[in-house]
mmCIF file of C-alpha atoms in Angstrom:
data_model
loop_
_atom_site.group_PDB
_atom_site.id
_atom_site.type_symbol
_atom_site.label_atom_id
_atom_site.label_comp_id
_atom_site.label_asym_id
_atom_site.label_seq_id
_atom_site.Cartn_x
_atom_site.Cartn_y
_atom_site.Cartn_z
ATOM 1 C CA MET R 1 152.902 78.522 183.475
ATOM 2 C CA TYR R 2 153.451 79.084 179.762
ATOM 3 C CA ARG R 3 155.033 76.419 177.587
ATOM 4 C CA PRO R 4 156.536 77.615 174.276
ATOM 5 C CA LEU R 5 156.585 75.083 171.458
ATOM 6 C CA SER R 6 160.348 74.785 171.648
ATOM 7 C CA ALA R 7 159.967 73.427 175.156
ATOM 8 C CA LEU R 8 157.255 71.007 174.119
ATOM 9 C CA ILE R 9 159.305 69.411 171.349
ATOM 10 C CA VAL R 10 162.576 68.755 173.167
ATOM 11 C CA GLY R 11 163.368 65.768 175.318
ATOM 12 C CA LEU R 12 161.861 63.111 173.054
ATOM 13 C CA LEU R 13 162.616 59.474 173.577
ATOM 14 C CA LEU R 14 165.526 57.786 171.888
ATOM 15 C CA PRO R 15 164.510 54.580 170.092
ATOM 16 C CA LEU R 16 164.263 51.447 172.147
ATOM 17 C CA ALA R 17 165.401 49.529 169.065
ATOM 18 C CA PRO R 18 168.239 50.432 166.684
ATOM 19 C CA ASP R 19 165.859 50.745 163.718
ATOM 20 C CA ALA R 20 162.534 52.291 164.592
ATOM 21 C CA GLY R 21 161.428 52.435 160.960
ATOM 22 C CA ASN R 22 160.513 56.135 161.072
ATOM 23 C CA THR R 23 162.523 59.335 160.949
ATOM 24 C CA THR R 24 161.623 61.851 163.641
ATOM 25 C CA ALA R 25 159.980 64.907 162.103
ATOM 26 C CA THR R 26 161.679 68.242 162.707
ATOM 27 C CA PRO R 27 159.333 71.099 163.608
ATOM 28 C CA GLY R 28 159.453 74.408 161.783
ATOM 29 C CA ILE R 29 159.984 77.818 163.339
ATOM 30 C CA GLU R 30 158.187 80.520 165.258
ATOM 31 C CA PHE R 31 159.131 84.195 165.198
ATOM 32 C CA VAL R 32 157.495 87.167 166.920
ATOM 33 C CA HIS R 33 158.081 90.873 166.354
ATOM 34 C CA HIS R 34 155.814 93.508 167.889
ATOM 35 C CA ASP R 35 152.236 92.881 166.659
ATOM 36 C CA TRP R 36 153.076 90.086 164.191
ATOM 37 C CA PHE R 37 153.607 86.369 164.701
ATOM 38 C CA LEU R 38 155.115 83.857 162.256
ATOM 39 C CA ALA R 39 154.801 80.072 162.267
ATOM 40 C CA CYS R 40 156.333 77.903 159.531
ATOM 41 C CA ASP R 41 155.645 74.175 159.553
ATOM 42 C CA ASN R 42 157.758 71.219 158.468
ATOM 43 C CA THR R 43 156.130 71.068 155.012
ATOM 44 C CA GLY R 44 157.396 74.560 154.182
ATOM 45 C CA THR R 45 154.100 76.407 154.590
ATOM 46 C CA CYS R 46 154.361 79.664 156.539
ATOM 47 C CA ARG R 47 151.585 81.624 158.219
ATOM 48 C CA ALA R 48 152.087 85.230 159.332
ATOM 49 C CA ALA R 49 149.482 86.683 161.686
ATOM 50 C CA GLY R 50 149.051 90.380 162.341
ATOM 51 C CA TYR R 51 146.820 91.942 164.978
ATOM 52 C CA GLY R 52 145.358 95.255 165.978
ATOM 53 C CA PRO R 53 147.540 97.380 168.266
ATOM 54 C CA GLU R 54 146.885 96.439 171.881
ATOM 55 C CA SER R 55 146.378 100.109 172.722
ATOM 56 C CA ALA R 56 143.576 100.327 170.130
ATOM 57 C CA ASP R 57 141.614 97.381 171.534
ATOM 58 C CA SER R 58 141.042 96.163 167.973
ATOM 59 C CA PRO R 59 139.502 92.678 167.665
ATOM 60 C CA LEU R 60 140.924 92.017 164.189
ATOM 61 C CA GLY R 61 143.377 89.364 163.104
ATOM 62 C CA LEU R 62 144.912 89.082 159.622
ATOM 63 C CA MET R 63 146.709 85.950 158.402
ATOM 64 C CA LEU R 64 148.929 85.671 155.354
ATOM 65 C CA GLU R 65 149.562 82.069 154.319
ATOM 66 C CA ARG R 66 151.992 80.777 151.707
ATOM 67 C CA ALA R 67 152.936 77.214 150.825
ATOM 68 C CA GLY R 68 156.547 76.315 150.172
ATOM 69 C CA GLY R 69 157.978 75.957 146.675
ATOM 70 C CA PRO R 70 158.520 78.269 143.715
ATOM 71 C CA GLY R 71 155.729 80.419 142.384
ATOM 72 C CA THR R 72 153.243 79.795 145.178
ATOM 73 C CA PRO R 73 150.646 82.537 145.842
ATOM 74 C CA VAL R 74 149.908 84.250 149.146
ATOM 75 C CA LYS R 75 146.426 83.813 150.577
ATOM 76 C CA ALA R 76 144.948 86.091 153.228
ATOM 77 C CA ARG R 77 142.183 85.622 155.757
ATOM 78 C CA LEU R 78 140.515 87.936 158.272
ATOM 79 C CA ARG R 79 139.107 87.178 161.713
ATOM 80 C CA VAL R 80 137.041 89.377 163.981
ATOM 81 C CA GLY R 81 137.762 88.252 167.514
ATOM 82 C CA GLU R 82 135.015 88.324 170.100
ATOM 83 C CA ASP R 83 135.548 88.275 173.837
ATOM 84 C CA GLY R 84 131.937 89.035 174.768
ATOM 85 C CA GLU R 85 132.848 92.387 176.303
ATOM 86 C CA SER R 86 134.625 94.627 173.763
ATOM 87 C CA ALA R 87 132.997 96.639 170.990
ATOM 88 C CA MET R 88 132.728 94.933 167.604
ATOM 89 C CA PRO R 89 132.480 96.094 163.993
ATOM 90 C CA GLU R 90 128.837 96.464 162.992
ATOM 91 C CA GLY R 91 127.336 95.469 159.666
ATOM 92 C CA ALA R 92 129.246 95.184 156.412
ATOM 93 C CA MET R 93 132.985 95.769 156.468
ATOM 94 C CA ARG R 94 135.403 97.245 153.937
ATOM 95 C CA LEU R 95 139.193 97.053 153.786
ATOM 96 C CA LEU R 96 141.267 100.237 153.635
ATOM 97 C CA VAL R 97 145.020 100.228 152.943
ATOM 98 C CA ASN R 98 146.695 103.629 153.233
ATOM 99 C CA ASP R 99 143.197 105.164 152.912
ATOM 100 C CA ARG R 100 142.531 103.352 149.640
ATOM 101 C CA ASP R 101 139.188 101.557 149.701
ATOM 102 C CA LEU R 102 139.751 97.989 148.515
ATOM 103 C CA GLY R 103 136.168 96.867 148.772
ATOM 104 C CA PRO R 104 134.173 94.560 151.028
ATOM 105 C CA VAL R 105 135.692 91.941 153.321
ATOM 106 C CA GLN R 106 134.187 89.367 155.633
ATOM 107 C CA ASP R 107 135.214 87.335 158.634
ATOM 108 C CA THR R 108 136.580 84.179 157.011
ATOM 109 C CA GLY R 109 136.119 82.272 160.265
ATOM 110 C CA ALA R 110 137.373 78.709 160.391
ATOM 111 C CA ASP R 111 136.590 78.085 156.715
ATOM 112 C CA GLU R 112 140.001 77.932 155.055
ATOM 113 C CA ALA R 113 138.330 78.076 151.630
ATOM 114 C CA VAL R 114 137.204 81.689 152.250
ATOM 115 C CA THR R 115 139.978 84.201 151.605
ATOM 116 C CA LEU R 116 140.432 87.837 150.675
ATOM 117 C CA ARG R 117 140.342 88.723 146.997
ATOM 118 C CA PRO R 118 143.661 88.647 145.066
ATOM 119 C CA ALA R 119 143.622 92.422 144.532
ATOM 120 C CA GLN R 120 143.230 92.967 148.277
ATOM 121 C CA VAL R 121 146.095 90.580 149.026
ATOM 122 C CA GLU R 122 148.298 92.310 146.451
ATOM 123 C CA ALA R 123 147.658 95.696 148.069
ATOM 124 C CA LEU R 124 148.448 94.343 151.520
ATOM 125 C CA LEU R 125 151.719 92.778 150.366
ATOM 126 C CA ALA R 126 152.751 95.991 148.629
ATOM 127 C CA ALA R 127 152.101 98.092 151.729
ATOM 128 C CA LEU R 128 153.202 95.928 154.653
ATOM 129 C CA PRO R 129 156.997 95.971 154.130
ATOM 130 C CA GLY R 130 156.877 99.759 154.592
ATOM 131 C CA ARG R 131 154.633 102.099 156.555
ATOM 132 C CA ALA R 132 151.143 100.704 156.151
ATOM 133 C CA ARG R 133 147.858 101.995 157.496
ATOM 134 C CA ILE R 134 145.512 99.000 157.423
ATOM 135 C CA GLU R 135 141.953 99.402 158.652
ATOM 136 C CA VAL R 136 138.573 97.787 158.398
ATOM 137 C CA ILE R 137 135.675 100.251 158.362
ATOM 138 C CA ASP R 138 132.186 99.191 159.365
ATOM 139 C CA ASN R 139 128.680 100.454 158.579
ATOM 140 C CA ASN R 140 128.904 103.154 161.249
ATOM 141 C CA GLY R 141 132.188 104.506 159.903
ATOM 142 C CA ALA R 142 134.145 103.099 162.849
ATOM 143 C CA ARG R 143 137.716 102.180 161.912
ATOM 144 C CA TRP R 144 139.359 99.027 163.244
ATOM 145 C CA PRO R 145 143.127 98.899 162.694
ATOM 146 C CA ILE R 146 145.585 96.115 162.009
ATOM 147 C CA SER R 147 149.088 97.069 163.090
ATOM 148 C CA ASP R 148 152.021 97.244 160.688
ATOM 149 C CA ARG R 149 154.537 97.095 163.569
ATOM 150 C CA GLY R 150 156.646 93.992 163.062
ATOM 151 C CA ALA R 151 155.195 93.077 159.670
ATOM 152 C CA ALA R 152 158.335 93.784 157.628
ATOM 153 C CA ALA R 153 160.533 91.692 159.927
ATOM 154 C CA VAL R 154 158.051 88.822 159.974
ATOM 155 C CA LEU R 155 157.611 88.785 156.187
ATOM 156 C CA LEU R 156 161.386 88.879 155.728
ATOM 157 C CA LYS R 157 161.681 85.935 158.122
ATOM 158 C CA MET R 158 159.040 84.101 156.080
ATOM 159 C CA ASP R 159 161.079 84.674 152.920
ATOM 160 C CA GLU R 160 164.184 83.404 154.689
ATOM 161 C CA ALA R 161 162.449 80.286 156.016
ATOM 162 C CA GLN R 162 161.125 79.441 152.553
ATOM 163 C CA GLY R 163 164.396 80.194 150.755
ATOM 164 C CA ARG R 164 162.956 83.110 148.750
ATOM 165 C CA ILE R 165 165.323 85.969 149.606
ATOM 166 C CA GLY R 166 166.748 87.420 146.408
ATOM 167 C CA THR R 167 164.140 85.854 144.136
ATOM 168 C CA PRO R 168 161.414 87.691 142.199
ATOM 169 C CA GLY R 169 158.748 86.092 144.409
ATOM 170 C CA ALA R 170 160.174 87.313 147.715
ATOM 171 C CA LEU R 171 157.819 89.435 149.800
ATOM 172 C CA VAL R 172 160.454 91.848 151.096
ATOM 173 C CA ARG R 173 163.945 91.461 149.643
ATOM 174 C CA ARG R 174 163.467 90.679 145.971
ATOM 175 C CA GLY R 175 166.258 89.923 143.518
ATOM 176 C CA THR R 176 167.185 88.197 140.305
ATOM 177 C CA HIS R 177 167.867 84.665 141.568
ATOM 178 C CA ALA R 178 165.794 82.180 139.608
ATOM 179 C CA GLU R 179 162.404 81.415 141.088
ATOM 180 C CA ALA R 180 163.193 77.753 140.443
ATOM 181 C CA SER R 181 165.895 77.979 143.133
ATOM 182 C CA VAL R 182 163.225 78.164 145.847
ATOM 183 C CA PRO R 183 163.178 74.820 147.716
ATOM 184 C CA ALA R 184 160.202 72.594 146.995
ATOM 185 C CA ALA R 185 157.530 71.962 149.607
ATOM 186 C CA HIS R 186 157.837 68.787 151.686
ATOM 187 C CA ALA R 187 155.253 66.074 152.126
ATOM 188 C CA LYS R 188 153.937 65.477 155.613
ATOM 189 C CA PRO R 189 155.852 62.616 157.277
ATOM 190 C CA VAL R 190 153.910 59.407 157.830
ATOM 191 C CA ILE R 191 153.764 57.883 161.300
ATOM 192 C CA VAL R 192 152.409 54.367 161.648
ATOM 193 C CA SER R 193 150.689 54.068 165.003
ATOM 194 C CA ALA R 194 151.297 50.763 166.768
ATOM 195 C CA ALA R 195 148.872 48.683 168.795
ATOM 196 C CA LEU R 196 149.245 48.533 172.567
ATOM 197 C CA VAL R 197 149.421 45.341 174.578
ATOM 198 C CA ALA R 198 146.686 44.719 177.138
ATOM 199 C CA PRO R 199 147.633 45.431 180.772
ATOM 200 C CA HIS R 200 149.484 42.707 182.661
ATOM 201 C CA PRO R 201 148.632 41.563 186.167
ATOM 202 C CA GLY R 202 150.642 43.674 188.573
ATOM 203 C CA ASP R 203 150.913 46.751 186.348
ATOM 204 C CA SER R 204 148.915 48.860 188.772
ATOM 205 C CA GLU R 205 151.228 47.913 191.640
ATOM 206 C CA LEU R 206 154.113 49.546 189.786
ATOM 207 C CA GLY R 207 152.414 52.884 190.413
ATOM 208 C CA SER R 208 153.442 52.722 194.075
ATOM 209 C CA SER R 209 156.942 51.325 193.579
ATOM 210 C CA GLU R 210 159.595 53.273 195.489
ATOM 211 C CA ALA R 211 162.285 51.660 193.352
ATOM 212 C CA LEU R 212 160.630 52.852 190.152
ATOM 213 C CA ARG R 213 160.214 56.342 191.543
ATOM 214 C CA ASP R 214 163.901 56.459 192.492
ATOM 215 C CA ALA R 215 164.835 55.328 188.990
ATOM 216 C CA LEU R 216 162.735 58.145 187.486
ATOM 217 C CA ILE R 217 164.335 60.719 189.780
ATOM 218 C CA ALA R 218 167.771 59.508 188.701
ATOM 219 C CA THR R 219 166.954 60.490 185.109
ATOM 220 C CA LEU R 220 166.435 64.120 186.154
ATOM 221 C CA GLY R 221 170.034 64.788 187.102
ATOM 222 C CA ASP R 222 170.480 68.399 188.149
ATOM 223 C CA SER R 223 167.461 69.661 186.210
ATOM 224 C CA ASP R 224 164.411 71.185 187.866
ATOM 225 C CA ASP R 225 161.988 69.953 185.192
ATOM 226 C CA CYS R 226 159.993 67.830 187.612
ATOM 227 C CA PRO R 227 160.056 69.409 191.091
ATOM 228 C CA ARG R 228 156.896 67.641 192.279
ATOM 229 C CA MET R 229 158.559 64.280 191.749
ATOM 230 C CA ILE R 230 161.601 65.278 193.795
ATOM 231 C CA GLU R 231 159.716 67.089 196.568
ATOM 232 C CA TYR R 232 156.949 64.527 196.995
ATOM 233 C CA THR R 233 157.031 62.525 200.203
ATOM 234 C CA GLY R 234 155.107 59.388 200.950
ATOM 235 C CA THR R 235 153.764 56.807 198.542
ATOM 236 C CA PRO R 236 154.549 57.709 194.906
ATOM 237 C CA GLU R 237 151.634 58.646 192.695
ATOM 238 C CA MET R 238 152.465 57.250 189.270
ATOM 239 C CA VAL R 239 150.117 56.135 186.501
ATOM 240 C CA ILE R 240 151.129 53.029 184.566
ATOM 241 C CA GLU R 241 150.102 52.212 180.993
ATOM 242 C CA ARG R 242 151.189 48.989 179.305
ATOM 243 C CA LEU R 243 152.958 49.528 175.964
ATOM 244 C CA ASP R 244 154.380 46.148 174.927
ATOM 245 C CA GLU R 245 155.267 42.840 176.561
ATOM 246 C CA HIS R 246 158.222 44.302 178.447
ATOM 247 C CA HIS R 247 157.715 48.078 178.644
ATOM 248 C CA VAL R 248 155.289 50.444 180.353
ATOM 249 C CA LEU R 249 154.620 54.162 180.131
ATOM 250 C CA VAL R 250 154.994 55.894 183.492
ATOM 251 C CA GLN R 251 153.260 59.200 184.217
ATOM 252 C CA ALA R 252 153.973 61.445 187.205
ATOM 253 C CA LEU R 253 152.961 65.009 188.050
ATOM 254 C CA CYS R 254 155.877 67.406 187.562
ATOM 255 C CA GLN R 255 154.570 70.965 187.859
ATOM 256 C CA MET R 256 151.344 72.664 188.850
ATOM 257 C CA GLY R 257 150.584 76.307 188.063
ATOM 258 C CA ALA R 258 147.625 78.640 188.271
ATOM 259 C CA TYR R 259 146.022 77.412 185.040
ATOM 260 C CA ASN R 260 148.489 74.895 183.584
ATOM 261 C CA TYR R 261 150.098 71.702 184.788
ATOM 262 C CA SER R 262 152.584 69.288 183.288
ATOM 263 C CA ASN R 263 153.293 65.606 183.731
ATOM 264 C CA GLY R 264 156.514 63.747 183.125
ATOM 265 C CA PHE R 265 156.417 60.617 180.996
ATOM 266 C CA TRP R 266 158.972 57.827 180.872
ATOM 267 C CA ILE R 267 159.199 54.474 179.129
ATOM 268 C CA ALA R 268 160.484 51.863 181.541
ATOM 269 C CA ARG R 269 160.953 48.128 181.725
ATOM 270 C CA ASP R 270 158.253 46.450 183.751
ATOM 271 C CA GLN R 271 160.661 44.995 186.332
ATOM 272 C CA PRO R 272 164.016 45.944 187.849
ATOM 273 C CA PRO R 273 166.264 47.257 186.505
ATOM 274 C CA PHE R 274 163.588 49.614 185.216
ATOM 275 C CA ALA R 275 166.038 51.615 183.033
ATOM 276 C CA PRO R 276 163.545 54.427 182.393
ATOM 277 C CA GLN R 277 164.000 56.698 179.396
ATOM 278 C CA THR R 278 162.482 60.174 179.404
ATOM 279 C CA VAL R 279 159.841 60.923 176.787
ATOM 280 C CA THR R 280 158.925 64.464 177.886
ATOM 281 C CA MET R 281 158.386 66.585 180.974
ATOM 282 C CA GLU R 282 155.901 68.752 179.111
ATOM 283 C CA ALA R 283 152.736 66.737 178.457
ATOM 284 C CA GLU R 284 149.342 66.749 180.092
ATOM 285 C CA GLY R 285 148.121 63.241 179.497
ATOM 286 C CA PHE R 286 147.970 60.058 177.480
ATOM 287 C CA SER R 287 145.089 58.825 175.310
ATOM 288 C CA ARG R 288 145.290 55.061 175.184
ATOM 289 C CA GLY R 289 142.651 54.864 172.478
ATOM 290 C CA GLU R 290 144.615 57.198 170.203
ATOM 291 C CA ARG R 291 148.028 55.931 171.453
ATOM 292 C CA THR R 292 148.995 59.555 171.841
ATOM 293 C CA LEU R 293 150.598 61.828 174.404
ATOM 294 C CA TYR R 294 149.216 65.356 174.314
ATOM 295 C CA ALA R 295 150.018 68.778 175.740
ATOM 296 C CA ARG R 296 147.909 71.925 175.700
ATOM 297 C CA TYR R 297 149.018 75.105 177.477
ATOM 298 C CA LYS R 298 147.405 78.497 177.940
ATOM 299 C CA GLY R 299 149.550 81.582 177.568
ATOM 300 C CA ARG R 300 147.159 83.434 179.896
ATOM 301 C CA GLY R 301 144.394 82.400 182.209
ATOM 302 C CA ILE R 302 141.641 83.636 179.890
ATOM 303 C CA GLY R 303 142.843 81.184 177.244
ATOM 304 C CA ASP R 304 143.253 83.716 174.444
ATOM 305 C CA CYS R 305 146.456 82.026 173.291
ATOM 306 C CA VAL R 306 147.234 78.315 173.380
ATOM 307 C CA SER R 307 150.138 76.108 172.355
ATOM 308 C CA GLY R 308 150.188 72.357 172.054
ATOM 309 C CA SER R 309 151.960 69.216 170.906
ATOM 310 C CA ASP R 310 151.194 65.535 170.335
ATOM 311 C CA TRP R 311 153.341 62.405 170.263
ATOM 312 C CA VAL R 312 152.236 59.085 168.728
ATOM 313 C CA TRP R 313 153.426 55.619 169.787
ATOM 314 C CA ASP R 314 154.988 53.787 166.829
ATOM 315 C CA GLY R 315 155.910 50.593 168.648
ATOM 316 C CA HIS R 316 159.408 51.774 169.564
ATOM 317 C CA ARG R 317 159.061 55.366 170.723
ATOM 318 C CA PHE R 318 156.701 58.328 170.870
ATOM 319 C CA GLN R 319 157.090 60.260 167.649
ATOM 320 C CA PRO R 320 156.297 64.000 167.624
ATOM 321 C CA SER R 321 153.243 64.209 165.385
ATOM 322 C CA SER R 322 151.933 67.757 165.742
ATOM 323 C CA ALA R 323 152.774 71.126 167.252
ATOM 324 C CA PHE R 324 150.907 74.405 167.028
ATOM 325 C CA SER R 325 150.242 77.808 168.513
ATOM 326 C CA THR R 326 147.258 80.118 168.192
ATOM 327 C CA GLY R 327 149.467 83.208 167.951
ATOM 328 C CA LEU R 328 149.613 86.295 170.131
ATOM 329 C CA CYS R 329 147.448 86.744 173.220
ATOM 330 C CA ARG R 330 144.955 89.319 171.987
ATOM 331 C CA GLY R 331 141.755 88.811 173.914
ATOM 332 C CA MET R 332 139.960 86.238 171.747
ATOM 333 C CA PRO R 333 139.289 83.002 173.679
ATOM 334 C CA GLY R 334 141.021 80.163 171.863
ATOM 335 C CA GLY R 335 143.039 82.586 169.751
ATOM 336 C CA HIS R 336 142.439 83.865 166.230
ATOM 337 C CA TRP R 337 144.252 81.155 164.263
ATOM 338 C CA MET R 338 145.656 77.644 164.324
ATOM 339 C CA LEU R 339 149.335 78.101 163.395
ATOM 340 C CA PRO R 340 151.122 74.750 163.122
ATOM 341 C CA THR R 341 154.862 74.193 163.194
ATOM 342 C CA LEU R 342 154.662 70.405 162.896
ATOM 343 C CA LEU R 343 152.283 68.331 160.774
ATOM 344 C CA SER R 344 152.183 64.604 160.064
ATOM 345 C CA GLU R 345 149.943 61.890 158.679
ATOM 346 C CA VAL R 346 149.161 59.293 161.313
ATOM 347 C CA ARG R 347 148.063 55.905 160.045
#
């Protein structure tokens, strides 16, 4: 049961008060074409990830990252995925672009401070919009490819998302529009996390309330987002968390798959009429200590691609605070990269 980020972000709670004091952050975009994956976040930073062709069983991942705003440079990083079974490059590695040796490269790992050299990045950007043969060669002369299929479309989409098309700094479709016309980067939105009230006597009893369960089912309408709630017979199984003096968070299992599951979450009054409001049907759980709802979903059972989202309680509603993907499913447990579409500063 795969959950794309678009599904994780929708269905957020409307404010319980007219003025919640925060503006809900809008996530950026994702775009996939062949062997390339693009994620742009709400600050304007875009990250394009390219992979080895699936037919070549290449463990490599290449990421091009560019912040929003005029005149920003492109940084590049390399990852060598490892699944414990496939062959791996041995010894020192060198980067080849269209058979031109661009010198040594290394696995930059999780250290964002380690990047490819500017000359290597320049050569990659010059080649990728056209036909590009990108390879890493190891000590034994083995060649490990990174596909160019989809790169041009993804880089064009990056230019579009950042407002660069037609400017001298565009990666694909350059022009004479002033570089100063590129929209500035945005600051991360600030979410002020609110304290939770201690549980009240009787909160746990709400977890078996038929009336509350019926009220939750009424919010579903004709949707099939929570089949386990509708199909369940017998005593309801709901988890209750106290939010404030008059409202609780209600959790109920909605769907169960082979390696993913999802819970529905509602904010409800603590006595009839419960008037529940849907937060999301796409979360896994709630961390009371962090005042956060969270969702993590595998794209495949081996966990080589993951997507996730978080929502933070601000005293009125659960604000979307983060969303990410790890890119295409290419055999590396946990994925090659963390590719956010939504960032925030939680205080």
